[in-house]
Amino acid sequence: MSGAMIFIKEELKIDDVEVEVLAGILNICALVGSLFAGRTSDYIGRRYTIVLASVIFMVGAILMGYGPDYAVLLGGRCISGIGVGFALMIAPVYSAEISSAKSRGFLTSLPELCISIGILLGYISNYFFAKLTLKLGWRLMLGVAAIPSLVLAFGIIKMPESPRWLAMQGRLGDAKKVLLLVCNCTEEADRRLHDIKIAAGFDPNCNEDYLKPSKHSRGKGVWKELFLRPTPAVRWILVAAIGIHFFEHATGIEAIVLYGPRIFKKAGIKSKEKLLLATIGVGLTKTLFITFSTFLLDKVGRRKLLLVSTAGMVVMLSTVGFGLTLAEASKHESKWALVLSIVATYTFLAFFSIGLAPVTWVYSAEIFPLKLRAQGVAIGVAVNRLMNATISMTFISLYKAITIGGAFFLFAGIAVIAWFFFYFLCPETKGKSLEEMELLFSRRSRNSNGGIEIQPGIKASNANK
């Protein structure tokens, strides 16, 4: 959409407010989609929820590719948004639930990495489709997304269902079969199944292949446990999940990803071709550093990456604000202000992509207890999409009101608040099993590094009981 908007505005003769609505409506609809996805995935399973998301994506892409007028284009964008909501909620949950504790950070960050690869491919395809006629070019930019949607729908059917979802349905025999597929040895599969049984509310020593599931197996009563009568641990988990999703977009990443061409134009790049090339740099930088971070999540840990990432973002957002303020104030083209703005933008993307981007999805997918996970993650995703929509639909108006440099100084201030939030409320989860998370957020003591340690003498299985 970033590149397509340049040409949509030209052909359909829409104003800036309509551009903002077109950009942001996807995330409003994604908010709705994510809330429905939580209950849906508890009911039909993680795998078939991904199939449903793919079908919704495909319908939205076809409508946008057809796009005879603004109304149809907006409708297609909205349908795609519902698919985005489903996918953003279910992909990290599915990845976390089939992964072992040792590799969960790497595997759960792969959806975020693949989103970045998709964005990069979108930027590259925009560059080539832009060479076509005005009427055809932007429609292909948007319609081509139907192809990977179809591949995903058929590909996911070949994948196993989440063993934790199967266990919640009482299908312990099927859960064990999946664990034997994804674990390195039988002992590891038995150990993980033992913990999953406890988390699902079953006797860990039971050897039956099927047991009657609990009332929570299809998501009933979950919202009451999250909002009306949460335990102290669940309340803290919910605050941490909502907070990390809020700050991922409140710090301005969508302004750069979606409105990159406008930002670079303000910095001094004039031609459409060069604007599209500059946005390819955005996608490339984001993809490279998220790829790098996937190998660090299980070695360095989530917390350290989060703090380093956010600190770097504060500095770079301030630098972008400074560079754009100088470029806008200069009566003549200022090459050094242009270079400073572009370098700072790419460096901001590097810091964002090495920590906050992947950790947001890994962290929120792993901290909720089993019976609350799908709908808990859905709430986090809904907040994520709400903030994404807020930035998407207000950025143009914001920078017109306080200047484009002022907008980035505002984002820098929000990033400072984010750093303190992560420092005080986000304990390290590296190496912990999913079944240990509630205990991690139940008992804490400050260690010498400012992190959070589990009090000794309590086992995860006892806490889950």
XYZ file of C-alpha atoms in Angstrom:
465
model
C 0.000 0.000 0.000
C 2.924 2.370 0.726
C 3.917 2.629 -2.935
C 0.421 2.088 -4.329
C -0.950 5.155 -2.506
C 1.172 7.438 -4.676
C -0.663 6.212 -7.780
C -4.106 5.651 -6.192
C -4.204 9.318 -5.179
C -3.322 10.318 -8.749
C -5.913 8.106 -10.506
C -8.854 8.243 -8.076
C -8.294 11.920 -7.178
C -8.629 11.361 -3.423
C -7.506 13.833 -0.745
C -5.151 13.330 2.227
C -7.960 12.422 4.639
C -9.127 9.645 2.290
C -5.513 8.452 1.999
C -5.285 8.284 5.805
C -8.564 6.340 6.014
C -7.396 3.920 3.301
C -4.127 3.364 5.160
C -5.657 3.001 8.611
C -8.880 1.076 7.915
C -6.898 -2.144 7.573
C -5.832 -1.908 11.197
C -9.280 -0.993 12.504
C -10.627 -4.134 10.812
C -7.593 -6.111 12.031
C -8.525 -5.105 15.579
C -11.957 -6.702 15.086
C -10.424 -9.715 13.347
C -7.939 -10.385 16.149
C -10.670 -10.371 18.818
C -12.718 -12.909 16.839
C -9.590 -14.960 16.092
C -8.890 -15.748 19.749
C -12.218 -17.480 20.352
C -12.190 -18.997 16.840
C -8.792 -20.641 17.381
C -9.959 -22.055 20.719
C -12.983 -23.521 18.932
C -11.698 -24.861 15.578
C -7.974 -25.112 16.354
C -4.862 -23.102 15.541
C -4.260 -24.670 12.129
C -7.714 -24.151 10.628
C -7.735 -20.580 11.944
C -4.669 -19.961 9.748
C -6.541 -21.475 6.768
C -9.478 -19.144 7.463
C -7.118 -16.144 7.647
C -5.640 -17.120 4.264
C -9.052 -17.279 2.599
C -9.973 -13.844 4.000
C -6.629 -12.454 2.763
C -7.268 -13.805 -0.722
C -10.746 -12.278 -0.998
C -9.432 -8.889 0.176
C -6.495 -8.945 -2.260
C -8.735 -9.800 -5.223
C -11.121 -6.949 -4.375
C -8.244 -4.454 -4.039
C -6.718 -5.682 -7.301
C -10.074 -5.111 -8.994
C -10.598 -1.698 -7.319
C -12.743 0.218 -9.860
C -13.387 2.991 -7.339
C -12.525 4.158 -3.826
C -15.448 2.318 -2.148
C -14.496 -1.126 -3.523
C -10.830 -0.485 -2.753
C -11.728 0.464 0.817
C -13.911 -2.658 1.142
C -11.089 -4.915 -0.045
C -8.660 -3.213 2.330
C -11.097 -3.774 5.206
C -11.556 -7.492 4.408
C -7.778 -7.875 4.197
C -7.597 -6.188 7.603
C -9.776 -8.877 9.168
C -7.373 -11.463 7.728
C -4.432 -9.515 9.169
C -6.066 -9.589 12.607
C -6.552 -13.352 12.421
C -3.011 -13.980 11.164
C -1.215 -11.676 13.612
C -2.944 -13.366 16.530
C -2.632 -17.003 15.450
C 0.849 -17.160 13.860
C 2.906 -16.455 17.030
C 0.547 -18.565 19.191
C 0.880 -21.562 16.872
C 4.661 -21.128 16.642
C 5.053 -20.819 20.423
C 2.875 -23.843 21.147
C 4.765 -26.283 18.913
C 8.231 -25.021 19.931
C 10.519 -26.196 22.729
C 11.751 -23.702 25.343
C 15.266 -23.717 23.832
C 14.185 -22.694 20.343
C 10.912 -20.861 21.042
C 12.390 -17.373 20.662
C 13.797 -18.200 17.232
C 10.711 -20.030 15.934
C 8.141 -17.587 17.329
C 9.996 -14.645 15.776
C 9.767 -16.210 12.301
C 6.272 -14.786 11.598
C 7.640 -11.279 12.232
C 10.650 -12.022 10.012
C 8.382 -13.274 7.231
C 6.167 -10.193 7.540
C 9.291 -8.090 6.966
C 10.250 -10.212 3.967
C 6.705 -9.691 2.656
C 7.002 -5.923 3.136
C 10.358 -5.947 1.322
C 8.899 -7.971 -1.566
C 5.998 -5.498 -1.651
C 8.412 -2.572 -1.962
C 10.405 -4.353 -4.713
C 7.281 -5.356 -6.651
C 6.012 -1.767 -6.323
C 9.178 -0.526 -8.008
C 8.652 -2.796 -11.021
C 4.844 -2.523 -11.205
C 5.214 1.277 -11.141
C 6.693 1.035 -14.644
C 3.327 -0.256 -15.952
C 0.396 1.949 -16.881
C -1.215 3.978 -14.084
C -4.459 1.964 -14.277
C -2.747 -1.449 -14.089
C 0.327 -0.807 -11.936
C -1.125 -0.120 -8.482
C -3.838 -2.762 -8.930
C -1.181 -5.435 -9.461
C 0.715 -4.105 -6.426
C -2.312 -4.971 -4.262
C -3.858 -7.928 -6.147
C -0.667 -10.029 -6.291
C -1.083 -10.753 -2.544
C -3.739 -13.351 -3.444
C -0.991 -15.734 -4.614
C 0.854 -16.252 -1.269
C -2.552 -16.423 0.459
C -3.400 -19.473 -1.629
C -0.007 -21.076 -0.945
C -0.446 -20.565 2.817
C -3.951 -22.061 2.862
C -2.770 -25.317 1.269
C 0.625 -25.395 2.976
C -0.678 -25.152 6.553
C -2.904 -28.230 6.045
C 0.289 -30.316 5.833
C 1.428 -29.026 9.247
C 0.526 -30.637 12.602
C -2.043 -29.122 14.960
C -0.814 -27.449 18.166
C -0.258 -30.167 20.816
C -1.407 -27.771 23.527
C -4.722 -27.102 21.766
C -5.200 -30.854 21.281
C -4.559 -31.417 24.985
C -7.141 -28.750 25.898
C -9.691 -30.764 23.882
C -8.775 -33.888 25.850
C -7.057 -35.428 22.792
C -3.944 -36.479 24.692
C -3.087 -39.299 22.289
C -3.054 -36.912 19.325
C -1.069 -34.373 21.329
C 1.599 -36.994 22.073
C 1.841 -37.935 18.369
C 2.511 -34.277 17.471
C 5.078 -33.919 20.269
C 6.909 -37.009 19.000
C 7.122 -35.260 15.610
C 8.463 -31.932 16.933
C 10.677 -33.125 19.826
C 14.224 -34.439 19.582
C 13.546 -37.565 21.637
C 10.753 -39.535 23.318
C 11.877 -38.362 26.773
C 11.478 -34.718 25.780
C 8.031 -35.435 24.321
C 6.943 -37.200 27.538
C 8.282 -34.350 29.680
C 6.484 -31.691 27.656
C 3.260 -33.714 27.620
C 3.481 -34.066 31.422
C 3.607 -30.270 31.846
C 0.899 -29.686 29.233
C -1.446 -32.100 31.027
C -1.048 -30.127 34.254
C -1.624 -26.801 32.485
C -4.752 -28.237 30.815
C -6.087 -29.392 34.188
C -5.542 -33.171 33.775
C -3.784 -35.723 35.969
C -0.191 -35.800 34.651
C 0.046 -39.549 35.323
C -3.039 -40.379 33.240
C -2.222 -42.493 30.162
C -5.615 -42.309 28.442
C -5.667 -41.151 24.817
C -8.855 -39.155 25.328
C -10.372 -37.394 28.352
C -13.401 -35.179 28.704
C -12.190 -31.583 28.150
C -12.723 -28.803 30.688
C -15.233 -25.970 30.247
C -12.356 -23.724 29.097
C -11.393 -26.011 26.205
C -13.287 -23.858 23.690
C -12.586 -20.504 25.292
C -15.619 -20.108 27.565
C -15.166 -17.824 30.574
C -11.691 -16.635 29.533
C -12.537 -12.919 29.433
C -13.852 -13.105 32.992
C -10.520 -14.547 34.141
C -8.610 -11.888 32.226
C -10.600 -8.800 33.253
C -13.159 -9.453 36.013
C -11.310 -11.734 38.407
C -7.681 -12.095 37.305
C -5.056 -13.437 39.685
C -2.165 -11.029 40.448
C 0.010 -12.995 38.001
C -2.557 -12.849 35.184
C -3.116 -9.125 35.803
C 0.629 -8.479 35.483
C 0.854 -10.656 32.368
C -2.050 -8.753 30.786
C -0.472 -5.365 31.566
C 2.891 -6.507 30.131
C 1.269 -7.886 26.945
C -0.915 -4.834 26.348
C 1.974 -2.475 27.123
C 4.476 -4.066 24.752
C 1.925 -4.071 21.905
C 0.956 -0.457 22.645
C 4.540 0.802 22.532
C 5.509 -1.144 19.398
C 3.399 1.236 17.300
C 3.141 4.277 19.578
C 6.870 4.839 18.918
C 6.168 5.555 15.239
C 7.260 2.561 13.174
C 4.117 2.685 11.009
C 4.824 6.304 10.112
C 8.077 5.185 8.472
C 6.871 1.903 6.948
C 3.628 3.287 5.486
C 4.539 6.918 4.842
C 8.200 6.386 3.953
C 7.848 8.086 0.540
C 6.343 11.215 2.152
C 9.088 11.346 4.798
C 11.838 10.994 2.219
C 10.130 13.614 0.072
C 10.177 16.014 3.026
C 13.881 15.195 3.471
C 14.561 16.259 -0.133
C 14.029 13.285 -2.500
C 11.768 14.388 -5.338
C 11.359 11.735 -8.079
C 8.851 8.880 -7.666
C 11.440 6.297 -8.750
C 13.946 7.423 -6.105
C 11.207 7.530 -3.452
C 10.313 3.913 -4.204
C 14.012 2.922 -4.132
C 14.393 4.616 -0.727
C 11.451 2.606 0.612
C 13.101 -0.598 -0.637
C 15.963 0.393 1.674
C 13.429 0.564 4.525
C 12.247 -2.997 3.822
C 15.775 -4.314 3.354
C 17.040 -2.800 6.612
C 14.059 -4.122 8.566
C 14.422 -7.632 7.132
C 18.192 -7.886 7.653
C 18.087 -6.860 11.304
C 15.055 -8.984 12.196
C 16.904 -11.942 10.613
C 19.894 -11.140 12.833
C 17.721 -10.830 15.946
C 16.074 -14.242 15.457
C 19.428 -15.844 16.306
C 19.878 -13.654 19.403
C 16.507 -14.132 21.115
C 17.394 -17.513 22.647
C 21.009 -16.551 23.390
C 20.915 -12.946 24.606
C 17.319 -13.027 25.865
C 14.180 -10.995 25.240
C 14.695 -8.394 27.985
C 18.196 -7.245 26.984
C 17.250 -6.932 23.310
C 14.146 -4.968 24.277
C 16.062 -2.443 26.400
C 18.942 -1.952 23.944
C 16.503 -1.644 21.043
C 14.326 0.977 22.747
C 17.316 3.045 23.913
C 18.651 3.151 20.342
C 15.201 4.114 19.039
C 15.071 7.113 21.394
C 18.363 8.455 20.005
C 17.497 7.795 16.361
C 13.956 9.197 16.535
C 15.412 12.398 17.997
C 17.980 12.496 15.183
C 15.295 11.963 12.508
C 13.283 14.797 14.069
C 16.350 17.059 14.054
C 17.257 16.210 10.434
C 13.724 16.708 9.094
C 13.326 19.988 11.007
C 16.522 21.306 9.386
C 15.495 20.053 5.926
C 12.081 21.700 6.224
C 13.481 24.974 7.577
C 16.181 25.237 4.903
C 15.321 27.529 1.996
C 17.683 25.614 -0.283
C 18.174 21.861 -0.658
C 20.388 20.697 2.209
C 22.269 17.535 1.266
C 23.631 16.905 4.737
C 20.162 17.227 6.293
C 18.901 14.772 3.650
C 21.702 12.291 4.417
C 21.249 12.699 8.188
C 17.486 12.061 7.927
C 17.853 8.972 5.744
C 20.725 7.446 7.763
C 18.885 8.092 11.049
C 15.686 6.561 9.601
C 17.497 3.391 8.553
C 19.341 3.195 11.891
C 16.050 3.611 13.761
C 14.662 0.701 11.714
C 17.739 -1.370 12.638
C 17.266 -0.759 16.377
C 13.510 -1.399 16.133
C 14.000 -4.609 14.150
C 16.641 -6.093 16.418
C 14.496 -5.905 19.551
C 11.038 -4.412 19.830
C 9.731 -5.825 16.511
C 10.334 -9.553 17.142
C 10.188 -9.486 20.972
C 6.665 -8.012 20.983
C 5.261 -11.095 19.266
C 7.460 -13.683 20.958
C 6.874 -12.263 24.435
C 3.097 -11.845 24.259
C 2.630 -15.321 22.740
C 4.592 -17.085 25.473
C 3.577 -15.425 28.760
C -0.150 -16.261 28.988
C -1.331 -19.475 30.700
C -2.557 -22.173 28.283
C -6.313 -21.689 28.730
C -5.971 -17.889 28.425
C -3.318 -17.773 25.693
C -5.313 -17.441 22.479
C -7.719 -14.777 23.731
C -5.020 -13.050 25.800
C -2.824 -12.706 22.714
C -5.905 -11.540 20.770
C -6.322 -8.627 23.208
C -2.669 -7.672 22.751
C -3.018 -7.813 18.969
C -6.181 -5.688 19.150
C -4.232 -2.996 21.044
C -1.404 -3.352 18.516
C -3.773 -2.791 15.596
C -5.529 0.090 17.374
C -2.222 1.924 17.804
C -1.190 1.032 14.257
C -4.477 2.473 12.967
C -4.099 5.573 15.148
C -0.662 6.339 13.687
C -1.730 5.402 10.132
C -4.830 7.584 10.179
C -3.392 10.609 11.979
C 0.257 10.914 10.907
C -0.367 13.295 8.008
C -2.616 15.485 10.180
C -0.105 15.256 13.044
C 2.886 16.440 11.061
C 0.841 19.218 9.464
C -0.079 20.413 12.975
C 3.324 20.150 14.731
C 5.708 19.775 11.719
C 7.182 16.464 10.587
C 10.229 16.957 12.821
C 7.966 17.620 15.791
C 6.093 14.362 15.134
C 9.331 12.384 15.471
C 10.335 14.248 18.631
C 6.951 13.160 20.027
C 7.672 9.538 19.095
C 11.078 9.831 20.817
C 9.371 10.975 24.036
C 7.000 8.002 23.918
C 10.002 5.680 23.393
C 11.553 6.998 26.641
C 8.383 6.017 28.534
C 8.477 2.624 26.791
C 12.031 1.956 28.017
C 11.023 2.448 31.669
C 7.912 0.292 31.176
C 9.999 -2.590 29.798
C 12.624 -2.206 32.520
C 10.177 -2.464 35.414
C 7.435 -4.729 34.055
C 8.960 -7.210 31.587
C 10.950 -10.048 33.232
C 13.222 -12.320 31.205
C 11.498 -15.395 29.747
C 14.435 -16.988 27.919
C 14.717 -20.726 28.558
C 11.437 -20.986 30.499
C 8.774 -23.455 29.403
C 5.318 -22.080 28.604
C 4.026 -23.867 31.676
C 6.461 -21.923 33.916
C 5.322 -18.468 32.838
C 2.525 -17.980 35.361
C 4.995 -18.787 38.142
C 7.495 -16.313 36.693
C 4.901 -13.558 37.005
C 3.659 -14.807 40.412
C 6.801 -14.644 42.514
C 9.686 -12.299 41.918
C 12.777 -10.841 43.492
C 15.143 -8.304 42.023
C 18.489 -9.718 40.985
C 21.704 -7.797 40.649
C 21.036 -7.042 36.973
C 17.650 -5.461 37.616
C 15.872 -8.471 36.147
C 13.393 -10.734 37.875
C 14.140 -14.112 39.409
C 11.873 -16.934 40.487
C 11.847 -17.568 44.206
C 13.425 -20.985 44.827
C 11.577 -24.005 46.096
C 8.452 -23.859 43.939
C 8.016 -26.010 40.869
C 6.076 -24.940 37.836
C 3.821 -27.975 38.050
C 2.760 -27.081 41.607
C 2.049 -23.494 40.630
C -0.090 -24.593 37.716
C -2.060 -26.885 39.995
